[in-house]
Coordinates of C-alpha atoms in Angstrom, one line a residue:
X1372 CA 0.1 0.2 -0.3
X1373 CA 2.8 2.4 1.2
X1374 CA 4.8 1.3 -2.2
X1375 CA 1.9 2.2 -4.2
X1376 CA 1.7 5.9 -2.5
X1377 CA 4.9 6.1 -3.4
X1378 CA 4.4 4.7 -7.2
X1379 CA 1.7 7.4 -7.2
X1380 CA 3.1 10.8 -5.6
X1381 CA 6.0 10.0 -8.0
X1382 CA 4.7 9.8 -11.1
X1383 CA 4.4 12.6 -13.7
X1384 CA 1.1 14.0 -13.2
X1385 CA 2.0 14.3 -9.5
X1386 CA 4.3 16.5 -9.7
X1387 CA 3.3 18.5 -12.8
X1388 CA 0.2 19.4 -9.7
X1389 CA 3.1 19.9 -7.0
X1390 CA 4.7 22.2 -10.2
X1391 CA 1.7 24.1 -10.0
X1392 CA 0.8 24.8 -6.9
X1393 CA 4.9 25.5 -5.9
X1394 CA 4.5 28.0 -9.1
X1395 CA 1.5 29.3 -7.7
X1396 CA 3.6 30.9 -4.3
X1397 CA 6.1 31.8 -6.8
X1398 CA 4.1 34.8 -7.9
X1399 CA 4.3 36.5 -4.7
X1400 CA 7.7 36.1 -3.7
X1401 CA 8.4 37.1 -7.2
X1402 CA 6.6 40.5 -7.2
X1403 CA 7.3 41.3 -3.4
X1404 CA 11.0 40.3 -4.7
X1405 CA 10.6 43.3 -8.0
X1406 CA 9.7 45.9 -5.3
X1407 CA 5.7 45.2 -6.0
X1408 CA 3.2 45.0 -3.7
X1409 CA 2.8 41.0 -3.2
X1410 CA -0.1 39.2 -4.1
X1411 CA -3.2 38.1 -2.2
X1412 CA -3.5 34.7 -2.2
X1413 CA -6.1 34.6 1.2
X1414 CA -8.1 33.0 -1.6
X1415 CA -6.1 29.8 -0.3
X1416 CA -7.3 28.4 3.1
X1417 CA -3.3 27.5 3.6
X1418 CA 0.5 27.7 2.4
X1419 CA 0.3 26.5 -1.9
X1420 CA 3.7 25.2 -1.1
X1421 CA 1.9 22.4 1.5
X1422 CA 0.4 20.4 -1.5
X1423 CA 3.9 20.6 -3.3
X1424 CA 5.6 19.2 0.0
X1425 CA 3.2 16.5 0.1
X1426 CA 3.1 15.6 -2.8
X1427 CA 6.8 15.8 -4.2
X1428 CA 8.1 15.4 -0.7
X1429 CA 6.5 12.4 0.8
X1430 CA 8.4 9.9 -1.8
X1431 CA 11.5 11.0 -0.3
X1432 CA 10.7 10.4 3.0
X1433 CA 9.6 7.3 2.2
X1434 CA 13.1 5.8 0.7
X1435 CA 14.8 7.9 3.6
X1436 CA 13.5 5.6 6.4
X1437 CA 13.5 2.6 3.8
X1438 CA 17.1 2.9 4.0
X1439 CA 17.3 3.4 7.2
X1440 CA 15.5 0.2 8.0
X1441 CA 16.3 -1.9 5.4
X1442 CA 19.7 -1.1 4.4
X1443 CA 23.5 -2.0 6.6
X1444 CA 25.5 0.2 8.5
X1445 CA 26.2 3.3 6.5
X1446 CA 24.2 2.8 4.0
X1447 CA 21.5 3.2 6.1
X1448 CA 22.2 6.8 5.2
X1449 CA 21.3 7.9 2.7
X1450 CA 20.8 11.2 0.3
X1451 CA 17.9 11.1 0.5
X1452 CA 17.8 11.5 4.9
X1453 CA 19.6 14.8 3.7
X1454 CA 17.3 16.6 1.3
X1455 CA 14.8 15.1 4.1
X1456 CA 16.3 16.8 7.2
X1457 CA 16.3 20.3 5.0
X1458 CA 13.6 19.5 3.8
X1459 CA 12.7 19.8 7.2
X1460 CA 14.3 21.9 7.8
X1461 CA 13.3 24.6 5.8
X1462 CA 9.5 23.7 6.9
X1463 CA 11.3 24.7 10.7
X1464 CA 11.9 28.3 10.4
X1465 CA 8.8 29.1 8.0
X1466 CA 10.2 28.9 4.8
X1467 CA 7.5 26.9 2.8
X1468 CA 8.5 27.2 -0.7
X1469 CA 12.4 26.2 0.1
X1470 CA 11.6 23.3 1.0
X1471 CA 8.5 22.4 -1.1
X1472 CA 11.2 23.3 -3.8
X1473 CA 13.6 20.7 -2.8
X1474 CA 11.1 18.4 -3.3
X1475 CA 9.8 19.4 -6.1
X1476 CA 13.4 20.0 -7.9
X1477 CA 14.4 16.2 -6.8
X1478 CA 11.1 15.2 -8.1
X1479 CA 12.0 16.4 -11.5
X1480 CA 15.5 15.3 -11.0
X1481 CA 14.4 11.4 -10.9
X1482 CA 11.7 11.7 -13.6
X1483 CA 14.6 12.9 -15.5
X1484 CA 16.4 10.0 -14.9
X1485 CA 13.9 7.9 -15.7
X1486 CA 13.8 9.0 -19.3
X1487 CA 16.7 9.0 -19.7
X1488 CA 17.6 5.6 -18.0
X1489 CA 13.8 4.8 -20.4
X1490 CA 15.4 6.8 -23.2
X1491 CA 18.7 4.5 -23.1
X1492 CA 16.7 1.7 -22.6
X1493 CA 15.0 1.3 -26.4
X1494 CA 17.0 -1.2 -27.5
X1495 CA 15.6 -3.5 -24.7
X1496 CA 12.6 -2.0 -25.5
X1497 CA 12.7 -2.9 -28.9
X1498 CA 13.9 -6.4 -28.1
X1499 CA 10.8 -6.8 -26.0
X1500 CA 7.9 -5.5 -28.1
X1501 CA 9.2 -7.7 -31.0
X1502 CA 9.3 -11.3 -29.1
X1503 CA 6.7 -12.8 -30.8
X1504 CA 4.1 -13.9 -29.1
X1505 CA 2.6 -16.6 -31.4
X1506 CA 4.0 -19.5 -34.0
X1507 CA 2.1 -21.2 -37.2
X1508 CA 2.6 -25.1 -36.2
X1509 CA 2.4 -27.2 -38.0
X1510 CA 0.5 -30.7 -37.2
X1511 CA -0.5 -33.8 -39.1
X1512 CA -1.0 -31.8 -42.0
X1513 CA -2.4 -29.0 -41.2
X1514 CA -2.0 -25.4 -40.0
X1515 CA -2.7 -24.2 -36.3
X1516 CA -1.9 -20.4 -34.8
X1517 CA -0.8 -21.7 -30.9
X1518 CA 1.0 -18.5 -28.8
X1519 CA 4.3 -18.7 -28.4
X1520 CA 4.5 -20.2 -25.4
X1521 CA 3.3 -23.8 -26.4
X1522 CA 5.2 -24.6 -28.9
X1523 CA 7.4 -26.7 -28.2
X1524 CA 11.5 -28.2 -29.3
X1525 CA 11.2 -30.1 -32.5
X1526 CA 7.7 -28.6 -33.4
X1527 CA 7.2 -27.8 -36.9
X1528 CA 6.5 -24.4 -38.1
X1529 CA 6.3 -21.9 -41.3
X1530 CA 6.7 -18.6 -41.0
X1531 CA 5.2 -16.7 -44.0
X1532 CA 6.4 -13.9 -46.0
X1533 CA 6.7 -10.9 -43.2
X1534 CA 6.4 -12.8 -40.4
X1535 CA 8.8 -13.1 -37.5
X1536 CA 11.0 -16.0 -36.2
X1537 CA 8.4 -17.5 -32.3
X1538 CA 12.1 -19.0 -31.4
X1539 CA 14.6 -20.4 -33.4
X1540 CA 14.7 -23.0 -35.4
X1541 CA 16.7 -24.6 -38.3
X1542 CA 15.4 -24.3 -41.9
X1543 CA 13.5 -28.1 -43.0
X1544 CA 11.8 -26.8 -46.9
X1545 CA 12.4 -23.4 -48.4
X1546 CA 14.4 -20.3 -49.2
X1547 CA 14.1 -17.4 -47.8
X1548 CA 16.1 -14.3 -46.8
X1549 CA 16.0 -13.1 -43.1
X1550 CA 16.0 -9.7 -41.7
X1551 CA 18.7 -10.2 -38.3
X1552 CA 18.9 -6.9 -37.7
X1553 CA 17.8 -7.4 -34.3
X1554 CA 19.5 -10.2 -33.5
X1555 CA 23.2 -9.3 -35.0
X1556 CA 22.7 -5.7 -36.1
X1557 CA 22.8 -6.4 -39.7
X1558 CA 21.5 -3.8 -42.1
X1559 CA 20.6 -5.9 -44.9
X1560 CA 19.3 -9.2 -44.6
X1561 CA 20.7 -13.0 -44.8
X1562 CA 19.7 -15.7 -47.5
X1563 CA 18.9 -18.5 -45.7
X1564 CA 18.6 -22.0 -47.6
X1565 CA 17.6 -26.0 -46.5
X1566 CA 19.5 -26.9 -43.2
X1567 CA 20.7 -22.7 -42.1
X1568 CA 19.9 -21.9 -38.7
X1569 CA 16.9 -19.0 -37.9
X1570 CA 17.0 -17.0 -34.9
X1571 CA 14.0 -15.8 -32.7
X1572 CA 12.6 -12.4 -33.2
X1573 CA 14.2 -12.3 -36.8
X1574 CA 11.7 -11.4 -40.3
X1575 CA 11.1 -13.6 -42.3
X1576 CA 11.6 -11.1 -45.9
X1577 CA 10.9 -13.0 -49.3
X1578 CA 9.6 -17.1 -49.1
X1579 CA 7.7 -19.2 -47.6
X1580 CA 10.4 -21.3 -44.6
X1581 CA 8.8 -24.8 -42.5
X1582 CA 11.8 -24.6 -39.5
X1583 CA 12.1 -27.6 -37.2
X1584 CA 11.6 -25.3 -33.2
X1585 CA 15.7 -25.5 -31.5
X1586 CA 15.3 -23.7 -28.6
X1587 CA 12.5 -22.1 -27.3
X1588 CA 10.6 -20.4 -24.4
X1589 CA 13.4 -18.9 -22.0
X1590 CA 16.2 -20.4 -24.1
X1591 CA 15.6 -18.4 -27.9
X1592 CA 18.1 -16.0 -29.1
X1593 CA 16.0 -12.9 -28.3
X1594 CA 14.9 -14.3 -25.3
X1595 CA 18.3 -14.9 -23.5
X1596 CA 18.9 -11.4 -25.0
X1597 CA 16.6 -9.6 -23.6
X1598 CA 17.6 -11.1 -19.8
X1599 CA 21.5 -10.6 -20.4
X1600 CA 19.6 -6.4 -20.3
X1601 CA 17.9 -6.8 -17.9
X1602 CA 20.9 -8.3 -15.7
X1603 CA 22.9 -5.6 -17.1
X1604 CA 20.9 -2.8 -14.9
X1605 CA 20.7 -5.0 -11.8
X1606 CA 24.6 -4.9 -11.1
X1607 CA 26.3 -0.9 -10.0
X1608 CA 29.8 0.0 -10.8
X1609 CA 31.8 0.2 -8.7
X1610 CA 32.4 3.8 -9.4
X1611 CA 28.2 4.3 -8.1
X1612 CA 29.0 2.7 -5.5
X1613 CA 31.9 4.9 -4.5
X1614 CA 29.4 7.3 -5.2
X1615 CA 26.2 6.0 -2.5
X1616 CA 29.0 5.9 0.4
X1617 CA 30.3 9.1 -0.4
X1618 CA 26.6 9.8 -0.4
X1619 CA 26.6 8.9 3.2
X1620 CA 29.3 10.4 4.2
X1621 CA 27.7 13.8 2.7
X1622 CA 25.0 14.0 5.4
X1623 CA 27.6 13.8 9.3
X1624 CA 29.9 16.5 7.3
X1625 CA 26.7 18.8 6.0
X1626 CA 25.5 18.5 10.2
X1627 CA 28.2 19.8 11.3
X1628 CA 28.9 22.5 8.7
X1629 CA 25.6 23.6 9.3
X1630 CA 25.8 23.8 13.0
X1631 CA 29.2 25.8 12.5
X1632 CA 27.4 28.0 10.5
X1633 CA 25.2 28.4 12.8
X1634 CA 27.6 29.2 15.6
X1635 CA 29.2 31.1 13.3
X1636 CA 26.0 34.4 12.4
X1637 CA 24.3 33.2 14.9
X1638 CA 21.2 33.1 12.1
X1639 CA 19.0 29.5 11.6
X1640 CA 18.3 30.8 7.9
X1641 CA 21.9 30.4 7.2
X1642 CA 22.5 26.8 8.3
X1643 CA 19.6 25.9 6.8
X1644 CA 20.4 26.8 3.4
X1645 CA 23.5 25.1 4.0
X1646 CA 21.4 22.0 4.4
X1647 CA 19.6 22.0 1.3
X1648 CA 22.8 23.6 -0.6
X1649 CA 24.9 20.2 -0.1
X1650 CA 22.0 17.8 -0.5
X1651 CA 24.2 15.1 -3.6
X1652 CA 21.3 15.2 -6.0
X1653 CA 24.2 15.3 -8.9
X1654 CA 26.7 13.5 -7.1
X1655 CA 24.2 10.4 -7.2
X1656 CA 22.6 10.7 -9.9
X1657 CA 25.9 10.8 -12.1
X1658 CA 27.2 7.3 -12.7
X1659 CA 23.2 5.6 -13.0
X1660 CA 22.9 7.7 -15.8
X1661 CA 26.0 7.9 -17.9
X1662 CA 25.9 3.9 -17.9
X1663 CA 22.3 3.1 -18.5
X1664 CA 23.0 5.8 -21.4
X1665 CA 26.2 3.8 -22.3
X1666 CA 24.3 0.6 -22.9
X1667 CA 21.9 1.7 -24.8
X1668 CA 24.0 3.8 -26.8
X1669 CA 26.3 0.6 -26.9
X1670 CA 22.7 -2.1 -26.9
X1671 CA 21.7 -0.4 -31.0
X1672 CA 24.8 -1.4 -32.6
X1673 CA 24.7 -4.9 -31.8
X1674 CA 26.6 -5.2 -28.3
X1675 CA 25.5 -6.2 -25.5
X1676 CA 27.5 -5.4 -22.5
X1677 CA 26.1 -7.2 -19.3
X1678 CA 26.8 -4.6 -16.3
X1679 CA 28.4 -1.6 -15.7
X1680 CA 31.7 -2.8 -13.7
X1681 CA 31.9 -4.2 -17.3
X1682 CA 31.8 -0.8 -19.0
X1683 CA 34.2 0.9 -16.4
X1684 CA 36.7 -2.9 -16.3
X1685 CA 36.6 -2.4 -20.3
X1686 CA 38.3 0.9 -19.8
X1687 CA 41.2 -0.6 -17.9
X1688 CA 42.4 -3.2 -19.6
X1689 CA 45.9 -2.9 -21.5
X1690 CA 46.1 -5.9 -22.8
X1691 CA 43.2 -7.3 -25.1
X1692 CA 44.1 -11.5 -25.4
X1693 CA 42.2 -13.1 -28.9
X1694 CA 41.3 -16.8 -29.8
X1695 CA 41.7 -17.4 -32.9
X1696 CA 39.2 -19.4 -34.8
X1697 CA 35.8 -18.3 -34.2
X1698 CA 36.8 -14.8 -33.7
X1699 CA 39.6 -13.5 -35.2
X1700 CA 38.7 -16.0 -38.5
X1701 CA 35.3 -16.5 -38.8
X1702 CA 36.3 -20.9 -37.7
X1703 CA 35.2 -22.1 -41.0
X1704 CA 37.3 -24.4 -43.6
X1705 CA 37.5 -22.6 -46.9
X1706 CA 39.4 -24.1 -50.4
X1707 CA 42.5 -21.1 -50.2
X1708 CA 44.9 -22.8 -53.3
X1709 CA 44.5 -25.7 -55.6
X1710 CA 47.9 -26.7 -57.3
X1711 CA 47.5 -29.5 -60.3
X1712 CA 50.2 -32.2 -61.4
X1713 CA 49.0 -33.6 -64.5
X1714 CA 48.2 -32.0 -67.3
X1715 CA 44.9 -33.0 -68.6
X1716 CA 43.9 -31.9 -64.5
X1717 CA 42.7 -27.8 -64.6
X1718 CA 42.3 -26.7 -60.6
X1719 CA 39.1 -26.5 -61.2
X1720 CA 39.2 -30.6 -62.7
X1721 CA 41.2 -31.2 -59.9
X1722 CA 38.3 -29.7 -57.3
X1723 CA 35.6 -31.4 -58.9
X1724 CA 37.1 -35.0 -59.0
X1725 CA 39.0 -34.6 -55.3
X1726 CA 34.8 -33.8 -54.0
X1727 CA 33.4 -36.4 -55.5
X1728 CA 35.6 -38.6 -54.6
X1729 CA 35.2 -36.9 -51.1
X1730 CA 31.2 -37.0 -51.1
X1731 CA 30.9 -39.4 -48.6
X1732 CA 32.8 -38.3 -46.5
X1733 CA 32.6 -37.5 -43.0
X1734 CA 36.3 -35.8 -42.4
X1735 CA 35.7 -31.9 -41.9
X1736 CA 38.1 -31.8 -44.3
X1737 CA 36.9 -33.6 -47.3
X1738 CA 33.0 -32.3 -46.5
X1739 CA 34.4 -28.8 -46.8
X1740 CA 35.8 -29.5 -50.6
X1741 CA 32.4 -30.9 -50.8
X1742 CA 30.9 -27.4 -49.9
X1743 CA 33.3 -25.6 -51.8
X1744 CA 32.8 -27.4 -54.5
X1745 CA 28.9 -27.7 -55.0
X1746 CA 29.1 -22.9 -54.2
X1747 CA 31.1 -22.9 -57.7
X1748 CA 28.5 -24.9 -59.7
X1749 CA 30.5 -27.4 -60.3
X1750 CA 28.6 -30.9 -61.2
X1751 CA 30.2 -33.7 -58.9
X1752 CA 29.8 -37.9 -60.2
X1753 CA 29.2 -40.6 -58.1
X1754 CA 31.3 -43.0 -56.8
X1755 CA 31.7 -46.6 -55.7
X1756 CA 34.1 -48.4 -53.3
X1757 CA 34.2 -46.0 -51.4
X1758 CA 36.7 -46.5 -48.3
X1759 CA 37.8 -44.6 -45.2
X1760 CA 40.8 -44.8 -43.4
X1761 CA 41.1 -43.3 -40.1
X1762 CA 43.4 -40.8 -39.7
X1763 CA 44.8 -41.3 -42.9
X1764 CA 42.2 -40.5 -46.2
X1765 CA 39.9 -41.9 -47.8
X1766 CA 39.6 -44.3 -51.5
X1767 CA 37.1 -44.1 -53.7
X1768 CA 36.8 -45.4 -57.6
X1769 CA 35.1 -42.7 -60.1
X1770 CA 34.8 -43.2 -63.5
X1771 CA 37.0 -46.3 -62.9
X1772 CA 40.1 -44.1 -62.0
X1773 CA 41.1 -44.9 -58.2
X1774 CA 41.9 -42.5 -56.5
X1775 CA 43.2 -41.7 -52.8
X1776 CA 43.0 -38.4 -50.9
X1777 CA 44.7 -38.3 -47.9
X1778 CA 48.2 -37.0 -45.6
X1779 CA 51.5 -37.5 -46.8
X1780 CA 51.8 -40.1 -45.0
X1781 CA 49.0 -42.4 -46.1
X1782 CA 50.3 -41.5 -50.1
X1783 CA 53.7 -43.0 -49.4
X1784 CA 51.7 -45.8 -47.7
X1785 CA 50.4 -46.8 -50.5
X1786 CA 53.2 -46.7 -52.4
X1787 CA 53.1 -42.7 -54.5
X1788 CA 56.5 -40.7 -54.0
X1789 CA 56.0 -37.3 -52.9
X1790 CA 58.6 -35.3 -54.9
X1791 CA 61.1 -32.4 -54.2
X1792 CA 59.3 -30.0 -55.5
X1793 CA 55.2 -31.5 -53.7
X1794 CA 57.8 -30.8 -50.8
X1795 CA 58.1 -27.9 -51.3
X1796 CA 54.2 -26.7 -52.0
X1797 CA 53.8 -28.6 -48.7
X1798 CA 56.1 -26.9 -46.3
X1799 CA 54.9 -22.9 -48.0
X1800 CA 51.5 -24.7 -46.6
X1801 CA 52.2 -25.5 -43.3
X1802 CA 54.3 -21.9 -43.1
X1803 CA 50.9 -20.4 -44.2
X1804 CA 48.5 -22.4 -40.9
X1805 CA 46.9 -24.4 -44.4
X1806 CA 45.8 -27.8 -43.8
X1807 CA 46.5 -30.2 -47.7
X1808 CA 44.9 -32.8 -49.1
X1809 CA 46.9 -34.5 -51.9
X1810 CA 45.2 -36.2 -54.1
X1811 CA 46.6 -39.1 -56.0
X1812 CA 45.4 -41.7 -58.7
X1813 CA 46.9 -45.0 -59.0
X1814 CA 50.3 -44.3 -60.1
X1815 CA 50.7 -40.8 -59.3
X1816 CA 50.6 -37.5 -57.0
X1817 CA 48.3 -35.5 -59.3
X1818 CA 47.6 -32.6 -57.1
X1819 CA 47.3 -31.0 -53.7
X1820 CA 44.1 -28.8 -52.5
X1821 CA 44.7 -26.4 -49.2
X1822 CA 42.2 -25.3 -47.2
X1823 CA 42.5 -22.8 -45.0
X1824 CA 40.8 -21.1 -41.9
X1825 CA 38.9 -17.4 -43.8
X1826 CA 40.8 -14.0 -41.6
X1827 CA 37.1 -11.4 -41.0
X1828 CA 37.6 -8.9 -42.9
X1829 CA 37.8 -6.0 -40.2
X1830 CA 40.9 -8.0 -38.4
X1831 CA 43.8 -6.6 -39.7
X1832 CA 41.7 -3.0 -38.8
X1833 CA 40.9 -3.6 -35.1
X1834 CA 44.5 -4.7 -33.9
X1835 CA 45.9 -1.2 -35.7
X1836 CA 43.2 0.8 -33.9
X1837 CA 44.0 -0.7 -30.5
X1838 CA 47.6 0.0 -30.9
X1839 CA 46.6 2.8 -31.9
X1840 CA 45.0 3.4 -28.3
X1841 CA 47.5 2.1 -26.6
X1842 CA 46.5 -1.2 -25.5
X1843 CA 48.6 -4.1 -26.0
X1844 CA 47.1 -7.6 -28.6
X1845 CA 48.6 -10.8 -27.3
X1846 CA 46.8 -13.9 -29.4
X1847 CA 46.0 -17.3 -26.8
X1848 CA 44.9 -19.9 -29.3
X1849 CA 45.6 -24.0 -29.3
X1850 CA 46.6 -24.6 -32.9
X1851 CA 49.7 -25.2 -33.7
X1852 CA 52.7 -22.4 -34.0
X1853 CA 52.6 -22.3 -37.2
X1854 CA 49.5 -21.6 -38.0
X1855 CA 49.2 -19.0 -35.1
X1856 CA 52.2 -17.2 -36.1
X1857 CA 50.7 -16.8 -39.8
X1858 CA 47.0 -15.6 -38.7
X1859 CA 49.4 -13.4 -36.3
X1860 CA 51.3 -11.6 -38.7
X1861 CA 48.4 -11.2 -40.9
X1862 CA 46.5 -8.8 -38.5
X1863 CA 50.0 -7.2 -37.4
X1864 CA 49.9 -9.1 -33.2
X1865 CA 52.9 -9.6 -32.7
X1866 CA 52.6 -11.8 -29.4
X1867 CA 50.8 -15.1 -29.6
X1868 CA 50.8 -17.9 -27.2
X1869 CA 50.2 -21.8 -28.7
X1870 CA 48.8 -24.4 -28.5
X1871 CA 47.4 -23.7 -24.7
X1872 CA 44.7 -26.1 -23.8
X1873 CA 41.7 -24.8 -21.7
X1874 CA 43.9 -24.7 -19.1
X1875 CA 46.7 -23.0 -20.5
X1876 CA 44.7 -19.9 -21.2
X1877 CA 43.8 -20.0 -18.0
X1878 CA 47.3 -19.5 -16.4
X1879 CA 48.4 -17.6 -19.0
X1880 CA 45.8 -14.6 -18.2
X1881 CA 46.9 -15.5 -14.1
X1882 CA 50.7 -14.9 -14.8
X1883 CA 49.2 -10.9 -17.7
X1884 CA 47.9 -10.3 -14.8
X1885 CA 50.0 -11.0 -12.1
X1886 CA 52.3 -8.3 -13.7
X1887 CA 49.9 -5.8 -12.7
X1888 CA 47.9 -5.8 -16.8
X1889 CA 44.6 -5.7 -16.6
X1890 CA 43.6 -8.1 -19.4
X1891 CA 40.1 -8.4 -21.8
X1892 CA 39.5 -12.2 -23.3
X1893 CA 38.0 -12.3 -26.3
X1894 CA 36.4 -15.3 -27.0
X1895 CA 33.5 -17.4 -28.7
X1896 CA 33.3 -21.6 -27.8
X1897 CA 33.8 -23.8 -24.9
X1898 CA 37.0 -24.1 -23.9
X1899 CA 37.2 -20.4 -23.9
X1900 CA 34.3 -20.0 -21.3
X1901 CA 37.1 -20.5 -18.4
X1902 CA 39.7 -17.7 -20.0
X1903 CA 37.1 -15.6 -20.2
X1904 CA 35.8 -16.0 -16.4
X1905 CA 39.8 -16.0 -14.8
X1906 CA 40.3 -12.3 -17.2
X1907 CA 39.7 -9.1 -15.8
X1908 CA 36.9 -9.0 -18.9
X1909 CA 35.8 -10.2 -21.0
X1910 CA 34.1 -9.9 -24.3
X1911 CA 32.5 -13.6 -26.1
X1912 CA 31.4 -13.1 -29.9
X1913 CA 27.7 -13.9 -29.1
X1914 CA 26.2 -15.2 -32.4
X1915 CA 28.2 -17.5 -33.3
X1916 CA 29.4 -18.6 -29.6
X1917 CA 28.6 -21.0 -27.5
X1918 CA 26.0 -20.4 -25.2
X1919 CA 28.9 -21.2 -22.1
X1920 CA 30.6 -18.9 -23.6
X1921 CA 28.2 -15.8 -23.5
X1922 CA 27.0 -16.6 -20.1
X1923 CA 30.6 -17.2 -19.0
X1924 CA 31.3 -13.1 -20.7
X1925 CA 30.6 -9.4 -19.6
X1926 CA 29.8 -8.3 -23.2
X1927 CA 29.1 -10.0 -26.4
X1928 CA 28.9 -9.0 -29.6
X1929 CA 26.1 -9.9 -31.1
X1930 CA 27.2 -10.0 -34.7
X1931 CA 30.4 -11.5 -34.7
X1932 CA 31.9 -8.0 -36.1
X1933 CA 35.0 -7.4 -33.5
X1934 CA 35.8 -4.0 -35.0
X1935 CA 33.3 -3.5 -32.1
X1936 CA 36.5 -3.9 -29.7
X1937 CA 37.9 -0.2 -30.1
X1938 CA 34.3 1.4 -29.9
X1939 CA 34.0 -1.0 -26.9
X1940 CA 37.3 1.0 -25.5
X1941 CA 36.4 5.1 -27.0
X1942 CA 33.1 4.1 -25.2
X1943 CA 34.3 3.0 -22.2
X1944 CA 35.9 6.1 -22.5
X1945 CA 34.1 8.2 -22.8
X1946 CA 31.4 7.3 -20.2
X1947 CA 33.8 7.1 -17.0
X1948 CA 35.3 10.3 -18.5
X1949 CA 31.4 11.4 -18.3
X1950 CA 30.9 10.4 -14.8
X1951 CA 34.1 11.7 -13.6
X1952 CA 33.1 15.1 -15.7
X1953 CA 29.2 15.4 -13.6
X1954 CA 31.1 14.1 -10.3
X1955 CA 32.7 17.2 -11.0
X1956 CA 30.4 19.8 -11.7
X1957 CA 28.8 18.4 -9.3
X1958 CA 30.9 19.2 -6.1
X1959 CA 32.0 22.5 -7.8
X1960 CA 28.8 23.6 -7.6
X1961 CA 28.1 22.9 -4.0
X1962 CA 30.8 24.3 -2.5
X1963 CA 30.7 27.1 -4.7
X1964 CA 27.0 26.8 -3.3
X1965 CA 28.6 26.8 0.2
X1966 CA 30.6 29.2 0.0
X1967 CA 27.7 31.4 -0.8
X1968 CA 25.8 30.3 1.3
X1969 CA 28.0 30.7 4.5
X1970 CA 28.8 34.1 3.3
X1971 CA 24.8 34.6 3.4
X1972 CA 24.6 35.6 -0.3
X1973 CA 22.0 33.2 -0.4
X1974 CA 19.1 31.7 1.6
X1975 CA 16.9 28.0 1.2
X1976 CA 15.3 28.7 -2.2
X1977 CA 17.6 30.6 -3.9
X1978 CA 19.7 27.9 -2.5
X1979 CA 18.2 25.4 -3.9
X1980 CA 18.0 26.7 -6.9
X1981 CA 21.8 27.0 -7.4
X1982 CA 22.0 23.2 -6.5
X1983 CA 19.2 21.9 -7.9
X1984 CA 20.7 23.4 -11.2
X1985 CA 23.6 21.3 -11.3
X1986 CA 21.2 17.7 -11.2
X1987 CA 19.8 18.5 -14.6
X1988 CA 22.9 19.0 -16.0
X1989 CA 24.0 16.3 -14.9
X1990 CA 21.3 13.6 -16.4
X1991 CA 21.0 16.0 -19.9
X1992 CA 25.4 15.2 -19.6
X1993 CA 24.5 11.4 -19.6
X1994 CA 21.5 12.0 -22.1
X1995 CA 24.4 13.3 -24.5
X1996 CA 26.1 10.0 -24.0
X1997 CA 22.9 8.3 -26.5
X1998 CA 23.4 9.2 -29.4
X1999 CA 27.3 10.4 -29.2
X2000 CA 29.5 8.7 -32.5
X2001 CA 32.9 6.5 -31.6
X2002 CA 34.3 6.0 -34.9

């Protein structure tokens, strides 16, 4: 009941009413100050400032008492308590306008903070509003419309053009383009076909598709995204806790100065004015408004920051440790080089022949070759007598040709010679971190096909930007040293730690942190989760990365765009700078107001105006952070 009454008084409609009555009480004060005769308000049975005090002062009193009862230790003494004391002091000397003004401007400050916070939460609200409420399930050959909560794992769902995907799923039939901007931040629709994954909350742009539900309810991508942003609001940042503590010790300091002022001047009005201007409204507002504006700014660009603490830690990070596969690279194998040693076979013919032989293979390298050949539109021949030799390669017959596809040892074991030319090519490919499949017929090696993970296009520029920001980049990977060094050289990373197991990554991060480095770990897989948890701050590749990695991290890149790392550094720097500037500004205004109060140049009314103007400035400065460009 009390909470409902408190929320009612703190709402915008009641605050407007409080402002009206305060304005009504202000008119006589202004006319008197300007030398005119004060307006007669005898038609009112009470001073109109009392309405303002009751409406805007009740939430302050409620908060102060609640914290005294439920908070522990020094946190019982809060900014709300100091403001309440100042309000009661102003009432005790008969300055009802000053008391009402303190309460009203604090109410305005609270509403301004809420507006800034709501604006910063625009990304979250957009996510919540786009959460699908129903889906079209196929059952016994018929379509039925059901609520999103009724959808179960493995249900077959049909999504028509223009409809929102209700759950995460895999396409069974149909081809389309999906607008994934709400999840990944991508500006263009992504083409999807059979076997591709689609995500909850995304929009089917063109063709009709049938999907099998894979992640439903709270496990879906959109629901997890919403929960991550909600969780970010629950964690206070270190600077916010410092501000809260500062507000606690300000109460006894303010009371002490007010007592000294009364002893020095003998004027109770001066003491009350000191209490009024000492209210730490702007100090308390500085951190939460800036943090929420920054989190909202990042959400617009597909970056989920789970807490204000993560944002502050990102600013302090001086070392960025990157996993390779899925982080600096796309994490998928692709054909990079084709070498034909048979004059009757060009590169395309060799690729088609090899893909035909590998068509029945379950090995990732074989699958990658077949996939690449299909992408090139090549026609594959049927194979016979297919055999797979684990750890070595495959044997297949294509149109009467007996083919061996595998590693160097496999060919040698089958009597195929590897000459110096081939050895030189293989050595060069190894130095480039590429995997090789040798192709041979009955008598000789007829070609080599090399495969490599694909480096992200933005990786090199991203590392260059980090270097310009005096941030050290380190590559930590489970790959062999040659592969790691090759990719590190491509992006401009000079420090490489290769062939690491998950526990090795943890150990290396701990070593760096013992050397007083603040390490930010960036990874995407299950094996990165321990390192992500160990690091001072961590970033997960949210789109392709595993759920475990995302849960273990402080920040998630929903579009897997690592060019956002320098953006995160700039955003965190700007946020902390904004907080520091706002705190400095509020303390400066307080200091000037206290001096003017002690010189009796301010009274409670004018002191409240001067001081609480700082609160408005702080909230507006934080609001500007939301739309700032960090390119």
